[in-house]
Amino acid sequence: MAEPEFTATGVRIGKRLRSLTRAGQVRISDGRLQLLTSYGSEIDSAPVQAVRASKPWFAHEDRALADVNGTRYSLTLGEHDPAPGKPGPPSARRFIEAVRKAAGRGA
């Protein structure tokens, strides 16, 4: 299996007003986006070309939306990218750019 193109841990993943996990994972690998619980169980996945990632205009900088298989998920990532060598989730902006790049839609 190839190295993931994007990985974020410690991500809060929610659906509507319900929180699915507070320390989940988001992974883009082999042209596929996966949303995982903190235990590694799959919440949802889809080919990156079928995923729509966006930034809600009314939310904080650390929020992103991902439409996966017709379901809208709210992702709370980091507000800023962590310092090199430091743990922590990447920024929501970097997640959106990674989805667009993996889908071939440019950055």
PDB file of C-alpha atoms in Angstrom:
ATOM      1  CA  MET A   1       0.000   0.000   0.000  1.00  0.00           C
ATOM      2  CA  ALA A   2       1.324   3.425  -0.926  1.00  0.00           C
ATOM      3  CA  GLU A   3       2.089   6.185   1.563  1.00  0.00           C
ATOM      4  CA  PRO A   4      -1.080   8.229   2.311  1.00  0.00           C
ATOM      5  CA  GLU A   5      -1.301  11.518   0.420  1.00  0.00           C
ATOM      6  CA  PHE A   6      -2.979  13.164   3.432  1.00  0.00           C
ATOM      7  CA  THR A   7      -3.442  12.024   7.025  1.00  0.00           C
ATOM      8  CA  ALA A   8      -4.983  13.865   9.950  1.00  0.00           C
ATOM      9  CA  THR A   9      -5.489  12.469  13.439  1.00  0.00           C
ATOM     10  CA  GLY A  10      -7.340  13.965  16.372  1.00  0.00           C
ATOM     11  CA  VAL A  11     -10.140  15.156  14.099  1.00  0.00           C
ATOM     12  CA  ARG A  12     -13.651  15.716  15.434  1.00  0.00           C
ATOM     13  CA  ILE A  13     -16.074  14.179  12.922  1.00  0.00           C
ATOM     14  CA  GLY A  14     -19.774  14.967  13.128  1.00  0.00           C
ATOM     15  CA  LYS A  15     -22.921  14.417  11.128  1.00  0.00           C
ATOM     16  CA  ARG A  16     -25.535  17.163  11.455  1.00  0.00           C
ATOM     17  CA  LEU A  17     -25.608  17.976  15.183  1.00  0.00           C
ATOM     18  CA  ARG A  18     -24.313  14.564  16.257  1.00  0.00           C
ATOM     19  CA  SER A  19     -20.659  13.947  17.062  1.00  0.00           C
ATOM     20  CA  LEU A  20     -19.426  10.615  15.680  1.00  0.00           C
ATOM     21  CA  THR A  21     -15.917  10.799  17.132  1.00  0.00           C
ATOM     22  CA  ARG A  22     -13.798  13.383  18.914  1.00  0.00           C
ATOM     23  CA  ALA A  23     -10.429  11.935  17.938  1.00  0.00           C
ATOM     24  CA  GLY A  24     -10.999  10.461  14.499  1.00  0.00           C
ATOM     25  CA  GLN A  25      -8.775  10.159  11.468  1.00  0.00           C
ATOM     26  CA  VAL A  26      -9.057  11.471   7.934  1.00  0.00           C
ATOM     27  CA  ARG A  27      -6.940   9.721   5.320  1.00  0.00           C
ATOM     28  CA  ILE A  28      -6.523  10.146   1.572  1.00  0.00           C
ATOM     29  CA  SER A  29      -4.708   7.210   0.033  1.00  0.00           C
ATOM     30  CA  ASP A  30      -4.807   5.493  -3.360  1.00  0.00           C
ATOM     31  CA  GLY A  31      -7.441   7.937  -4.640  1.00  0.00           C
ATOM     32  CA  ARG A  32      -9.821   7.224  -1.762  1.00  0.00           C
ATOM     33  CA  LEU A  33     -10.939   9.346   1.210  1.00  0.00           C
ATOM     34  CA  GLN A  34     -11.556   7.502   4.478  1.00  0.00           C
ATOM     35  CA  LEU A  35     -13.155   8.823   7.652  1.00  0.00           C
ATOM     36  CA  LEU A  36     -12.161   6.633  10.607  1.00  0.00           C
ATOM     37  CA  THR A  37     -13.020   6.512  14.306  1.00  0.00           C
ATOM     38  CA  SER A  38     -10.313   6.784  16.943  1.00  0.00           C
ATOM     39  CA  TYR A  39     -10.252   2.963  17.003  1.00  0.00           C
ATOM     40  CA  GLY A  40      -9.685   2.716  13.248  1.00  0.00           C
ATOM     41  CA  SER A  41     -13.213   1.605  12.316  1.00  0.00           C
ATOM     42  CA  GLU A  42     -14.454   3.100   9.077  1.00  0.00           C
ATOM     43  CA  ILE A  43     -17.217   5.685   9.338  1.00  0.00           C
ATOM     44  CA  ASP A  44     -17.411   6.279   5.587  1.00  0.00           C
ATOM     45  CA  SER A  45     -15.220   6.234   2.494  1.00  0.00           C
ATOM     46  CA  ALA A  46     -15.471   7.104  -1.168  1.00  0.00           C
ATOM     47  CA  PRO A  47     -13.303   7.749  -4.219  1.00  0.00           C
ATOM     48  CA  VAL A  48     -11.840  11.248  -3.967  1.00  0.00           C
ATOM     49  CA  GLN A  49     -13.453  12.257  -7.266  1.00  0.00           C
ATOM     50  CA  ALA A  50     -16.875  11.747  -5.636  1.00  0.00           C
ATOM     51  CA  VAL A  51     -16.032  13.787  -2.506  1.00  0.00           C
ATOM     52  CA  ARG A  52     -16.801  17.480  -2.213  1.00  0.00           C
ATOM     53  CA  ALA A  53     -14.770  19.378   0.372  1.00  0.00           C
ATOM     54  CA  SER A  54     -15.539  22.956   1.315  1.00  0.00           C
ATOM     55  CA  LYS A  55     -15.180  25.562   4.014  1.00  0.00           C
ATOM     56  CA  PRO A  56     -18.363  26.776   5.716  1.00  0.00           C
ATOM     57  CA  TRP A  57     -18.479  30.570   5.587  1.00  0.00           C
ATOM     58  CA  PHE A  58     -20.024  30.880   9.040  1.00  0.00           C
ATOM     59  CA  ALA A  59     -17.641  28.640  11.003  1.00  0.00           C
ATOM     60  CA  HIS A  60     -14.221  28.926  12.604  1.00  0.00           C
ATOM     61  CA  GLU A  61     -11.044  28.513  10.554  1.00  0.00           C
ATOM     62  CA  ASP A  62     -10.565  24.958  11.815  1.00  0.00           C
ATOM     63  CA  ARG A  63     -13.802  23.647  10.244  1.00  0.00           C
ATOM     64  CA  ALA A  64     -14.311  21.886   6.934  1.00  0.00           C
ATOM     65  CA  LEU A  65     -17.243  20.101   5.338  1.00  0.00           C
ATOM     66  CA  ALA A  66     -16.961  16.865   3.398  1.00  0.00           C
ATOM     67  CA  ASP A  67     -19.804  15.418   1.329  1.00  0.00           C
ATOM     68  CA  VAL A  68     -19.151  11.671   1.148  1.00  0.00           C
ATOM     69  CA  ASN A  69     -21.675   9.332  -0.501  1.00  0.00           C
ATOM     70  CA  GLY A  70     -24.420  11.942  -0.149  1.00  0.00           C
ATOM     71  CA  THR A  71     -23.766  12.502   3.568  1.00  0.00           C
ATOM     72  CA  ARG A  72     -22.363  15.784   4.825  1.00  0.00           C
ATOM     73  CA  TYR A  73     -19.756  15.463   7.560  1.00  0.00           C
ATOM     74  CA  SER A  74     -18.415  18.315   9.653  1.00  0.00           C
ATOM     75  CA  LEU A  75     -14.677  18.032  10.323  1.00  0.00           C
ATOM     76  CA  THR A  76     -12.858  20.025  12.978  1.00  0.00           C
ATOM     77  CA  LEU A  77      -9.162  20.046  12.159  1.00  0.00           C
ATOM     78  CA  GLY A  78      -6.462  22.416  13.341  1.00  0.00           C
ATOM     79  CA  GLU A  79      -6.746  26.160  12.852  1.00  0.00           C
ATOM     80  CA  HIS A  80      -3.101  26.298  11.756  1.00  0.00           C
ATOM     81  CA  ASP A  81      -0.702  23.625  10.546  1.00  0.00           C
ATOM     82  CA  PRO A  82       1.386  22.254  13.441  1.00  0.00           C
ATOM     83  CA  ALA A  83       5.042  23.181  13.671  1.00  0.00           C
ATOM     84  CA  PRO A  84       7.403  20.771  11.911  1.00  0.00           C
ATOM     85  CA  GLY A  85       7.938  17.682  14.056  1.00  0.00           C
ATOM     86  CA  LYS A  86       5.030  18.543  16.367  1.00  0.00           C
ATOM     87  CA  PRO A  87       1.890  16.389  16.588  1.00  0.00           C
ATOM     88  CA  GLY A  88      -1.519  17.762  15.758  1.00  0.00           C
ATOM     89  CA  PRO A  89      -4.029  17.915  12.954  1.00  0.00           C
ATOM     90  CA  PRO A  90      -3.265  19.921   9.817  1.00  0.00           C
ATOM     91  CA  SER A  91      -5.392  22.919   8.953  1.00  0.00           C
ATOM     92  CA  ALA A  92      -8.800  22.662   7.299  1.00  0.00           C
ATOM     93  CA  ARG A  93      -7.412  24.603   4.327  1.00  0.00           C
ATOM     94  CA  ARG A  94      -4.764  21.937   3.783  1.00  0.00           C
ATOM     95  CA  PHE A  95      -7.425  19.187   3.880  1.00  0.00           C
ATOM     96  CA  ILE A  96      -9.509  20.939   1.204  1.00  0.00           C
ATOM     97  CA  GLU A  97      -6.420  21.435  -0.984  1.00  0.00           C
ATOM     98  CA  ALA A  98      -5.478  17.744  -0.562  1.00  0.00           C
ATOM     99  CA  VAL A  99      -8.947  16.592  -1.685  1.00  0.00           C
ATOM    100  CA  ARG A 100      -8.854  18.852  -4.745  1.00  0.00           C
ATOM    101  CA  LYS A 101      -5.332  17.793  -5.652  1.00  0.00           C
ATOM    102  CA  ALA A 102      -6.074  14.071  -5.254  1.00  0.00           C
ATOM    103  CA  ALA A 103      -9.212  14.437  -7.382  1.00  0.00           C
ATOM    104  CA  GLY A 104      -7.235  16.209 -10.101  1.00  0.00           C
ATOM    105  CA  ARG A 105      -9.128  19.487  -9.702  1.00  0.00           C
ATOM    106  CA  GLY A 106      -6.046  21.563  -8.882  1.00  0.00           C
ATOM    107  CA  ALA A 107      -5.258  23.363  -5.632  1.00  0.00           C
TER     108      ALA A 107
END
